[in-house]
CSV table of C-alpha atoms in Angstrom, one decimal:
chain,number,residue,atom,x,y,z
A,225,UNK,CA,50.3,-142.6,80.8
A,226,UNK,CA,48.9,-145.8,81.5
A,227,UNK,CA,46.4,-147.3,78.3
A,228,UNK,CA,44.4,-150.3,77.7
A,229,UNK,CA,43.3,-151.8,74.2
A,230,UNK,CA,40.1,-153.6,75.0
A,231,UNK,CA,39.0,-156.2,72.0
A,232,UNK,CA,42.1,-157.3,71.0
A,233,UNK,CA,43.6,-159.9,68.5
A,234,UNK,CA,46.8,-160.4,70.6
A,235,UNK,CA,50.2,-162.3,68.7
A,236,UNK,CA,52.3,-162.2,71.2
A,237,UNK,CA,55.4,-163.7,69.3
A,238,UNK,CA,56.6,-164.8,73.1
A,239,UNK,CA,57.9,-168.0,73.8
A,240,UNK,CA,54.6,-170.1,73.9
A,241,UNK,CA,53.9,-169.0,70.2
A,242,UNK,CA,50.3,-168.1,71.3
A,243,UNK,CA,47.3,-165.8,69.4
A,244,UNK,CA,44.6,-164.6,70.9
A,245,UNK,CA,41.9,-163.8,69.8
A,246,UNK,CA,40.0,-160.9,71.6
A,247,UNK,CA,41.3,-159.9,74.4
A,248,UNK,CA,42.6,-156.9,77.2
A,249,UNK,CA,46.5,-156.1,76.7
A,250,UNK,CA,47.0,-153.3,79.6
A,251,UNK,CA,50.5,-150.7,79.0
A,252,UNK,CA,51.4,-148.7,82.0
A,253,UNK,CA,53.9,-146.5,80.8
A,254,UNK,CA,57.1,-147.3,78.8
A,255,UNK,CA,56.2,-151.1,80.0
A,256,UNK,CA,53.3,-153.7,78.7
A,257,UNK,CA,51.9,-154.7,82.3
A,258,UNK,CA,49.0,-156.8,81.6
A,259,UNK,CA,48.0,-159.1,78.3
A,260,UNK,CA,45.2,-161.6,79.0
A,261,UNK,CA,42.0,-162.7,77.5
A,262,UNK,CA,39.8,-161.1,80.2
A,263,UNK,CA,40.2,-157.4,81.6
A,264,UNK,CA,42.8,-156.1,84.1
A,265,UNK,CA,40.8,-154.7,88.2
A,266,UNK,CA,43.7,-151.8,87.4
A,267,UNK,CA,42.7,-148.7,85.9
A,268,UNK,CA,43.9,-147.1,83.6
A,269,UNK,CA,43.4,-143.7,82.7
A,270,UNK,CA,42.9,-143.9,78.4
A,271,UNK,CA,40.8,-146.8,76.3
A,272,UNK,CA,41.7,-147.9,72.7
A,273,UNK,CA,38.7,-150.0,71.7
A,274,UNK,CA,40.9,-152.8,68.7
A,275,UNK,CA,37.7,-154.7,67.7
A,276,UNK,CA,38.2,-155.8,64.7
A,277,UNK,CA,42.8,-155.0,65.1
A,278,UNK,CA,45.2,-157.0,65.7
A,279,UNK,CA,48.2,-156.0,67.7
A,280,UNK,CA,51.5,-157.9,67.2
A,281,UNK,CA,55.1,-155.7,68.3
A,282,UNK,CA,56.9,-154.1,65.6
A,283,UNK,CA,58.9,-154.7,62.3
A,284,UNK,CA,62.6,-153.3,62.0
A,285,UNK,CA,64.8,-153.8,59.2
A,286,UNK,CA,67.5,-154.8,59.7
A,287,UNK,CA,69.1,-152.8,56.7
A,288,UNK,CA,67.9,-149.7,55.2
A,289,UNK,CA,70.0,-146.3,53.6
A,290,UNK,CA,67.2,-144.1,54.5
A,291,UNK,CA,68.4,-141.1,52.8
A,292,UNK,CA,68.1,-143.6,49.7
A,293,UNK,CA,63.8,-142.4,49.6
A,294,UNK,CA,66.0,-139.1,48.0
A,295,UNK,CA,66.6,-142.1,45.2
A,296,UNK,CA,63.8,-143.4,45.1
A,297,UNK,CA,62.8,-144.6,41.1
A,298,UNK,CA,66.0,-142.6,40.2
A,299,UNK,CA,68.0,-145.8,38.9
A,300,UNK,CA,66.0,-148.6,37.8
A,301,UNK,CA,66.6,-151.8,35.2
A,302,UNK,CA,70.3,-151.2,36.2
A,303,UNK,CA,72.9,-154.5,37.7
A,304,UNK,CA,74.2,-154.3,40.9
A,305,UNK,CA,78.1,-152.3,40.1
A,306,UNK,CA,76.7,-149.9,37.5
A,307,UNK,CA,73.7,-148.6,39.5
A,308,UNK,CA,76.0,-148.0,42.5
A,309,UNK,CA,79.4,-146.0,40.0
A,310,UNK,CA,77.3,-144.9,37.1
A,311,UNK,CA,73.8,-143.9,39.1
A,312,UNK,CA,74.2,-143.8,42.7
A,313,UNK,CA,77.6,-142.6,43.9
A,314,UNK,CA,77.6,-139.4,41.7
A,315,UNK,CA,74.1,-138.0,42.8
A,316,UNK,CA,74.9,-139.2,46.1
A,317,UNK,CA,78.1,-137.1,45.6
A,318,UNK,CA,75.2,-133.5,45.2
A,319,UNK,CA,74.3,-134.2,48.7
A,320,UNK,CA,73.8,-132.4,51.5
A,321,UNK,CA,73.3,-133.1,55.4
A,322,UNK,CA,69.9,-131.0,55.1
A,323,UNK,CA,69.4,-133.8,51.6
A,324,UNK,CA,69.7,-136.7,53.7
A,325,UNK,CA,67.9,-134.9,57.4
A,326,UNK,CA,64.4,-135.4,55.2
A,327,UNK,CA,65.5,-137.7,52.7
A,328,UNK,CA,65.4,-139.6,56.9
A,329,UNK,CA,62.3,-138.6,57.5
A,330,UNK,CA,60.7,-139.1,54.6
A,331,UNK,CA,61.9,-143.0,55.1
A,332,UNK,CA,61.0,-142.7,58.5
A,333,UNK,CA,57.4,-141.3,58.3
A,334,UNK,CA,57.0,-144.2,55.4
A,335,UNK,CA,58.6,-146.6,58.0
A,336,UNK,CA,56.1,-145.7,60.8
A,337,UNK,CA,52.1,-146.0,58.8
A,338,UNK,CA,54.0,-149.8,57.5
A,339,UNK,CA,54.4,-150.7,60.7
A,340,UNK,CA,58.6,-150.7,61.2
A,341,UNK,CA,59.4,-149.4,64.9
A,342,UNK,CA,63.4,-150.1,64.3
A,343,UNK,CA,66.1,-150.0,61.7
A,344,UNK,CA,68.9,-150.1,61.2
A,345,UNK,CA,71.1,-147.4,58.4
A,346,UNK,CA,73.9,-147.2,56.9
A,347,UNK,CA,74.6,-143.8,55.8
A,348,UNK,CA,76.5,-140.5,55.3
A,349,UNK,CA,75.8,-137.4,57.3
A,350,UNK,CA,74.2,-139.9,59.4
A,351,UNK,CA,74.1,-136.9,62.4
A,352,UNK,CA,70.5,-135.7,60.5
A,353,UNK,CA,69.6,-139.4,60.8
A,354,UNK,CA,69.9,-140.0,64.3
A,355,UNK,CA,68.6,-136.4,64.9
A,356,UNK,CA,65.0,-137.0,62.9
A,357,UNK,CA,65.3,-141.0,64.2
A,358,UNK,CA,65.5,-139.0,67.7
A,359,UNK,CA,62.3,-136.7,66.9
A,360,UNK,CA,59.7,-139.6,65.8
A,361,UNK,CA,60.7,-141.7,69.0
A,362,UNK,CA,61.7,-144.8,66.9
A,363,UNK,CA,64.3,-146.5,67.8
A,364,UNK,CA,67.2,-147.1,65.6
A,365,UNK,CA,71.1,-148.7,64.9
A,366,UNK,CA,72.9,-145.0,63.2
A,367,UNK,CA,76.0,-146.7,60.9
A,368,UNK,CA,78.6,-144.2,60.3
A,369,UNK,CA,79.8,-145.6,57.3
A,370,UNK,CA,83.2,-145.5,56.0
A,371,UNK,CA,84.8,-145.7,52.7
A,372,UNK,CA,88.8,-146.0,52.5
A,373,UNK,CA,92.6,-147.8,50.7
A,374,UNK,CA,95.0,-148.2,52.9
A,375,UNK,CA,96.0,-144.3,52.4
A,376,UNK,CA,93.2,-143.5,53.9
A,377,UNK,CA,93.9,-146.2,57.7
A,378,UNK,CA,94.9,-142.7,60.3
A,379,UNK,CA,93.6,-141.4,62.9
A,380,UNK,CA,92.5,-138.2,61.2
A,381,UNK,CA,90.9,-140.5,58.1
A,382,UNK,CA,87.6,-138.1,57.4
A,383,UNK,CA,85.4,-140.9,57.3
A,384,UNK,CA,87.3,-143.2,60.9
A,385,UNK,CA,87.6,-139.8,63.0
A,386,UNK,CA,83.5,-139.0,61.6
A,387,UNK,CA,82.1,-141.9,62.3
A,388,UNK,CA,84.2,-141.8,66.3
A,389,UNK,CA,82.1,-138.7,66.6
A,390,UNK,CA,79.4,-140.2,65.9
A,391,UNK,CA,80.1,-143.0,67.9
A,392,UNK,CA,80.1,-139.9,71.2
A,393,UNK,CA,77.8,-137.6,70.7
A,394,UNK,CA,75.0,-140.3,69.8
A,395,UNK,CA,75.4,-143.2,71.6
A,396,UNK,CA,72.4,-144.7,74.2
A,397,UNK,CA,70.9,-141.3,72.9
A,398,UNK,CA,67.0,-141.0,74.0
A,399,UNK,CA,67.1,-143.6,76.7
A,400,UNK,CA,69.3,-145.5,74.6
A,401,UNK,CA,67.0,-145.9,71.8
A,402,UNK,CA,69.4,-144.6,69.2
A,403,UNK,CA,72.9,-147.0,68.9
A,404,UNK,CA,76.1,-146.4,67.0
A,405,UNK,CA,78.0,-148.8,65.5
A,406,UNK,CA,80.6,-148.4,62.4
A,407,UNK,CA,79.8,-149.3,59.6
A,408,UNK,CA,82.3,-150.4,56.5
A,409,UNK,CA,80.7,-150.3,52.9
A,410,UNK,CA,81.7,-154.1,51.0
A,411,UNK,CA,85.3,-155.1,50.5
A,412,UNK,CA,84.6,-153.2,46.9
A,413,UNK,CA,84.9,-149.8,48.8
A,414,UNK,CA,87.5,-150.5,51.6
A,415,UNK,CA,90.4,-152.1,51.6
A,416,UNK,CA,91.7,-155.2,53.7
A,417,UNK,CA,94.7,-152.7,55.6
A,418,UNK,CA,91.5,-150.0,55.7
A,419,UNK,CA,88.9,-152.2,57.0
A,420,UNK,CA,91.1,-153.6,59.8
A,421,UNK,CA,92.1,-150.3,60.4
A,422,UNK,CA,87.5,-150.1,60.8
A,423,UNK,CA,87.8,-152.9,63.1
A,424,UNK,CA,90.6,-151.1,65.4
A,425,UNK,CA,87.9,-148.1,66.1
A,426,UNK,CA,85.5,-150.5,66.3
A,427,UNK,CA,86.5,-152.3,69.8
A,428,UNK,CA,88.4,-148.6,71.1
A,429,UNK,CA,85.0,-147.4,71.3
A,430,UNK,CA,83.4,-151.0,71.8
A,431,UNK,CA,81.1,-150.0,69.3
A,432,UNK,CA,79.3,-153.3,66.5
A,433,UNK,CA,79.8,-153.7,62.9
A,434,UNK,CA,77.0,-153.3,59.7
A,435,UNK,CA,78.1,-154.2,56.6
A,436,UNK,CA,78.1,-154.8,53.2
A,437,UNK,CA,78.7,-159.0,52.8
A,438,UNK,CA,78.3,-160.8,49.3
A,439,UNK,CA,76.0,-159.2,47.8
A,440,UNK,CA,76.6,-160.0,44.0
A,441,UNK,CA,79.4,-162.7,42.1
A,442,UNK,CA,81.3,-160.7,41.0
A,443,UNK,CA,81.6,-158.6,44.0
A,444,UNK,CA,83.0,-162.4,45.5
A,445,UNK,CA,85.3,-162.8,42.3
A,446,UNK,CA,87.0,-159.7,42.6
A,447,UNK,CA,87.6,-160.7,46.1
A,448,UNK,CA,88.7,-164.3,45.2
A,449,UNK,CA,91.4,-162.6,42.7
A,450,UNK,CA,92.1,-159.1,45.0
A,451,UNK,CA,93.0,-161.5,48.5
A,452,UNK,CA,92.7,-164.8,47.6
A,453,UNK,CA,89.2,-165.5,49.5
A,454,UNK,CA,85.6,-164.8,50.4
A,455,UNK,CA,84.2,-161.7,51.1
A,456,UNK,CA,83.5,-164.0,54.6
A,457,UNK,CA,87.1,-164.7,55.3
A,458,UNK,CA,88.5,-161.4,54.4
A,459,UNK,CA,86.5,-159.3,56.5
A,460,UNK,CA,86.9,-162.3,59.0
A,461,UNK,CA,90.8,-162.1,59.5
A,462,UNK,CA,90.8,-158.2,59.7
A,463,UNK,CA,88.4,-158.6,62.5
A,464,UNK,CA,85.5,-157.3,61.9
A,465,UNK,CA,83.3,-160.8,62.4
A,466,UNK,CA,85.0,-160.7,65.8
A,467,UNK,CA,82.4,-158.8,67.2
A,468,UNK,CA,78.4,-158.6,66.8
A,469,UNK,CA,78.2,-158.2,63.6
A,470,UNK,CA,75.2,-157.4,61.6
A,471,UNK,CA,75.8,-158.7,57.6
A,472,UNK,CA,73.7,-156.6,54.8
A,473,UNK,CA,72.9,-159.9,52.3
A,474,UNK,CA,75.4,-162.5,52.5
A,475,UNK,CA,73.6,-162.9,48.3
A,476,UNK,CA,76.7,-165.8,47.7
A,477,UNK,CA,78.1,-167.6,50.5
A,478,UNK,CA,79.2,-170.3,50.6
A,479,UNK,CA,79.3,-173.7,54.0
A,480,UNK,CA,82.2,-172.6,54.9
A,481,UNK,CA,81.2,-169.1,54.8
A,482,UNK,CA,78.2,-169.8,56.5
A,483,UNK,CA,80.4,-172.2,59.2
A,484,UNK,CA,82.4,-169.0,59.8
A,485,UNK,CA,79.3,-166.6,60.3
A,486,UNK,CA,77.5,-169.1,62.8
A,487,UNK,CA,81.1,-169.8,65.1
A,488,UNK,CA,80.9,-165.1,65.3
A,489,UNK,CA,77.4,-165.4,65.8
A,490,UNK,CA,77.0,-162.7,63.2
A,491,UNK,CA,73.3,-162.1,62.4
A,492,UNK,CA,72.4,-161.6,57.7
A,493,UNK,CA,69.4,-159.8,57.0
A,494,UNK,CA,67.0,-161.2,53.9
A,495,UNK,CA,67.0,-158.2,51.4
A,496,UNK,CA,64.8,-159.8,48.8
A,497,UNK,CA,62.8,-157.6,46.6
A,498,UNK,CA,66.8,-155.4,46.6
A,499,UNK,CA,68.3,-158.4,45.4
A,500,UNK,CA,66.0,-159.6,43.1
A,501,UNK,CA,65.0,-156.3,41.4
A,502,UNK,CA,69.0,-155.7,40.8
A,503,UNK,CA,69.4,-159.5,40.4
A,504,UNK,CA,72.1,-160.0,42.0
A,505,UNK,CA,70.5,-163.7,43.5
A,506,UNK,CA,68.5,-166.0,45.9
A,507,UNK,CA,70.3,-165.6,49.7
A,508,UNK,CA,70.1,-169.7,51.2
A,509,UNK,CA,68.3,-168.5,54.1
A,510,UNK,CA,67.0,-172.0,54.5
A,511,UNK,CA,70.3,-173.2,54.5
A,512,UNK,CA,71.8,-170.5,56.7
A,513,UNK,CA,69.1,-171.4,59.1
A,514,UNK,CA,69.7,-175.1,59.2
A,515,UNK,CA,73.2,-173.6,60.0
A,516,UNK,CA,71.7,-171.7,63.1
A,517,UNK,CA,72.5,-168.2,61.5
A,518,UNK,CA,70.3,-165.6,62.7
A,519,UNK,CA,68.5,-164.3,59.2
A,520,UNK,CA,66.6,-160.8,59.8
A,521,UNK,CA,64.8,-159.5,57.0
A,522,UNK,CA,66.0,-155.6,56.1
A,523,UNK,CA,64.4,-153.6,52.3
A,524,UNK,CA,68.0,-152.5,51.6
A,525,UNK,CA,67.7,-148.8,50.7
A,526,UNK,CA,64.2,-147.1,48.5
A,527,UNK,CA,65.8,-146.7,45.5
A,528,UNK,CA,66.4,-150.3,45.1
A,529,UNK,CA,63.1,-151.4,46.3
A,530,UNK,CA,61.2,-149.0,45.5
A,531,UNK,CA,59.6,-148.7,49.2
A,532,UNK,CA,60.3,-149.4,52.8
A,533,UNK,CA,56.8,-151.9,53.3
A,534,UNK,CA,59.2,-154.4,55.1
A,535,UNK,CA,55.3,-156.5,54.6
A,536,UNK,CA,56.5,-156.6,51.3
A,537,UNK,CA,59.9,-158.8,52.2
A,538,UNK,CA,57.8,-161.0,54.9
A,539,UNK,CA,55.4,-162.4,51.8
A,540,UNK,CA,58.3,-162.5,49.2
A,541,UNK,CA,60.6,-164.4,52.3
A,542,UNK,CA,57.7,-166.8,52.6
A,543,UNK,CA,57.2,-167.5,49.7
A,544,UNK,CA,60.4,-167.2,47.5
A,545,UNK,CA,62.2,-169.5,49.4
A,546,UNK,CA,59.2,-172.9,49.1
A,547,UNK,CA,59.9,-172.0,45.3
A,548,UNK,CA,63.2,-171.9,45.3
A,549,UNK,CA,64.0,-175.2,47.6
A,550,UNK,CA,60.5,-176.1,46.0
A,551,UNK,CA,59.6,-177.2,48.9
A,552,UNK,CA,56.1,-175.6,50.3
A,553,UNK,CA,57.1,-176.4,54.1
A,554,UNK,CA,60.3,-174.5,54.1
A,555,UNK,CA,60.1,-171.6,56.2
A,556,UNK,CA,57.1,-171.3,57.4
A,557,UNK,CA,55.1,-167.6,58.4
A,558,UNK,CA,55.4,-168.0,62.2
A,559,UNK,CA,59.4,-168.8,61.4
A,560,UNK,CA,59.6,-165.8,58.7
A,561,UNK,CA,57.1,-162.9,60.9
A,562,UNK,CA,60.1,-163.9,63.4
A,563,UNK,CA,63.2,-163.1,61.1
A,564,UNK,CA,61.0,-159.4,61.1
A,565,UNK,CA,60.3,-159.3,64.9
A,566,UNK,CA,62.4,-161.3,67.5
A,567,UNK,CA,65.5,-161.7,65.0
A,568,UNK,CA,65.0,-157.9,63.8
A,569,UNK,CA,65.0,-156.8,67.8
A,570,UNK,CA,68.2,-159.4,67.6
A,571,UNK,CA,70.0,-156.9,65.0
A,572,UNK,CA,69.0,-154.0,66.6
A,573,UNK,CA,70.4,-155.5,70.2
A,574,UNK,CA,67.5,-154.3,71.4
A,575,UNK,CA,66.3,-155.8,74.7
A,576,UNK,CA,63.9,-156.7,76.8
A,577,UNK,CA,61.4,-155.9,73.7
A,578,UNK,CA,60.3,-158.0,70.2
A,579,UNK,CA,57.2,-159.6,72.3
A,580,UNK,CA,53.0,-158.5,73.7
A,581,UNK,CA,54.1,-159.8,77.7
A,582,UNK,CA,54.1,-157.4,80.9
A,583,UNK,CA,57.2,-156.5,81.4
A,584,UNK,CA,58.6,-155.8,78.3
A,585,UNK,CA,58.8,-152.9,76.6
A,586,UNK,CA,55.5,-151.7,74.6
A,587,UNK,CA,56.6,-151.8,71.0
A,588,UNK,CA,53.9,-153.1,69.1
A,589,UNK,CA,51.4,-152.3,66.4
A,590,UNK,CA,48.2,-152.4,66.0
A,591,UNK,CA,46.8,-154.6,62.0
A,592,UNK,CA,43.5,-153.6,60.6
A,593,UNK,CA,41.8,-156.7,59.9
A,594,UNK,CA,38.3,-155.3,59.4
A,595,UNK,CA,39.4,-155.3,55.6
A,596,UNK,CA,39.2,-157.5,52.7
A,597,UNK,CA,42.1,-158.8,52.1
A,598,UNK,CA,41.3,-160.0,55.8
A,599,UNK,CA,38.4,-161.9,55.5
A,600,UNK,CA,38.2,-164.7,57.1
A,601,UNK,CA,41.0,-164.5,59.4
A,602,UNK,CA,41.0,-168.7,59.5
A,603,UNK,CA,45.1,-168.3,60.5
A,604,UNK,CA,45.5,-164.6,62.6
A,605,UNK,CA,49.4,-165.3,61.7
A,606,UNK,CA,48.7,-166.6,58.1
A,607,UNK,CA,46.5,-163.6,57.2
A,608,UNK,CA,49.6,-161.8,58.6
A,609,UNK,CA,52.7,-162.6,56.7
A,610,UNK,CA,50.6,-164.2,53.0
A,611,UNK,CA,47.7,-161.0,52.7
A,612,UNK,CA,48.9,-157.8,54.6
A,613,UNK,CA,50.8,-155.1,54.0
A,614,UNK,CA,51.5,-151.7,55.8
A,615,UNK,CA,49.0,-150.0,55.1
A,616,UNK,CA,46.6,-151.9,57.2
A,617,UNK,CA,49.0,-151.2,60.3
A,618,UNK,CA,46.2,-148.4,62.5
A,619,UNK,CA,48.9,-147.5,65.4
A,620,UNK,CA,51.7,-147.6,66.5
A,621,UNK,CA,52.9,-147.8,69.7
A,622,UNK,CA,57.5,-147.2,71.3
A,623,UNK,CA,58.1,-147.7,74.5
A,624,UNK,CA,54.2,-147.0,75.5
A,625,UNK,CA,54.5,-143.2,73.5
A,626,UNK,CA,52.4,-143.2,70.3
A,627,UNK,CA,53.9,-143.3,67.0
A,628,UNK,CA,51.3,-143.0,64.3
A,629,UNK,CA,47.1,-143.3,65.8
A,630,UNK,CA,43.7,-144.6,62.7
A,631,UNK,CA,46.5,-143.6,60.2
A,632,UNK,CA,48.1,-140.1,62.0
A,633,UNK,CA,51.9,-139.9,62.1
A,634,UNK,CA,52.0,-137.9,66.4
A,635,UNK,CA,55.3,-137.3,65.8
A,636,UNK,CA,56.3,-135.7,62.9
A,637,UNK,CA,54.7,-133.9,60.2
A,638,UNK,CA,53.8,-135.6,57.3
A,639,UNK,CA,52.8,-132.5,55.1
A,640,UNK,CA,55.6,-131.1,55.4
A,641,UNK,CA,58.0,-133.5,54.7
A,642,UNK,CA,56.5,-134.7,52.0
A,643,UNK,CA,56.3,-130.3,50.9
A,644,UNK,CA,60.4,-130.1,51.6
A,645,UNK,CA,61.3,-133.5,49.5
A,646,UNK,CA,58.6,-132.8,46.4
A,647,UNK,CA,61.7,-130.3,45.8
A,648,UNK,CA,64.8,-131.6,45.8
A,649,UNK,CA,66.6,-132.5,43.2
A,650,UNK,CA,69.1,-134.8,41.8
């Protein structure tokens, strides 16, 4: 299928950060084959009129727990440890594979409808999340979540065995759109010996790692009491950071922690809405960026957010750190937008994507700018960062395939998903 999008604004997010007020984007098969201000001579099978719209790379949610949509609004206004131990963990113990499938389906539908075309997930019954991700057509890094103590380090440990089987069955599926990562939950749910076993498994498989790191002050305090080091230092000595690793949160990182992460080329995922809602604190994103650490954006789970609209994270990230640093020039709009796109693609290990350029995969979204809150359009990037929201997403395309058009999902049955999930009870 070949498609020409005409009369459309274009935010390329290429190295030149080009913004075209009105132009043309051509798609042939999975690839972008034309971008310019004049119509191409090539004939396309279909034309989409982009008048009043802006095309840009799709967003990436670099840290999520997709099936936690089932727990949206279930446990609010609590600190993290009480939230987890008294409400979330007991509720999750009751979930079935079928629950996770439909909860993940709901999450992916919500993400597509708000412009997210790829996500990094960490949960249990992850096969079901992988299955619906394949059906939907999005990119997904599926984390095989592992939790355990010193007595759980044998090769036949349930969590480790499941993660290995998940990798064998799904890594590289859907023409490479699905990747499987090993996901040690956190230092407070994995012992040092178990973290080492997890790192060995990742090494054996050649898998990347996705983990929680220094989300709360109490996590750091307890880790220091138990092991005499910070969570970052513990994970480093266990081999968790000796490979491409994505670390969610990083709220309580010290200067030395940041140097360790930088030396290991690890990515930190900033989750401002969840961190504020759980009163975990504010990550030192500006300091991380000044050290050259790649920082992406995530929503965390819908139980602590309570939605998966990455545009909310974009705006909050842009504003929060200006207020914390008392400096209105930090994290300008273009940098924050790259956190949700360019850096997210890096976190997912996606190559040949992340910008609107000929020769790149056709991974893009169209925003409807014909809205009161997006008018006038003095600065397209600023409007996207400070004014847009997920409901402005009109069309979503992944590798040339239309996943949503005119707000209608094309690969998922939204009505069926809502009916299934509405019957879920904790």
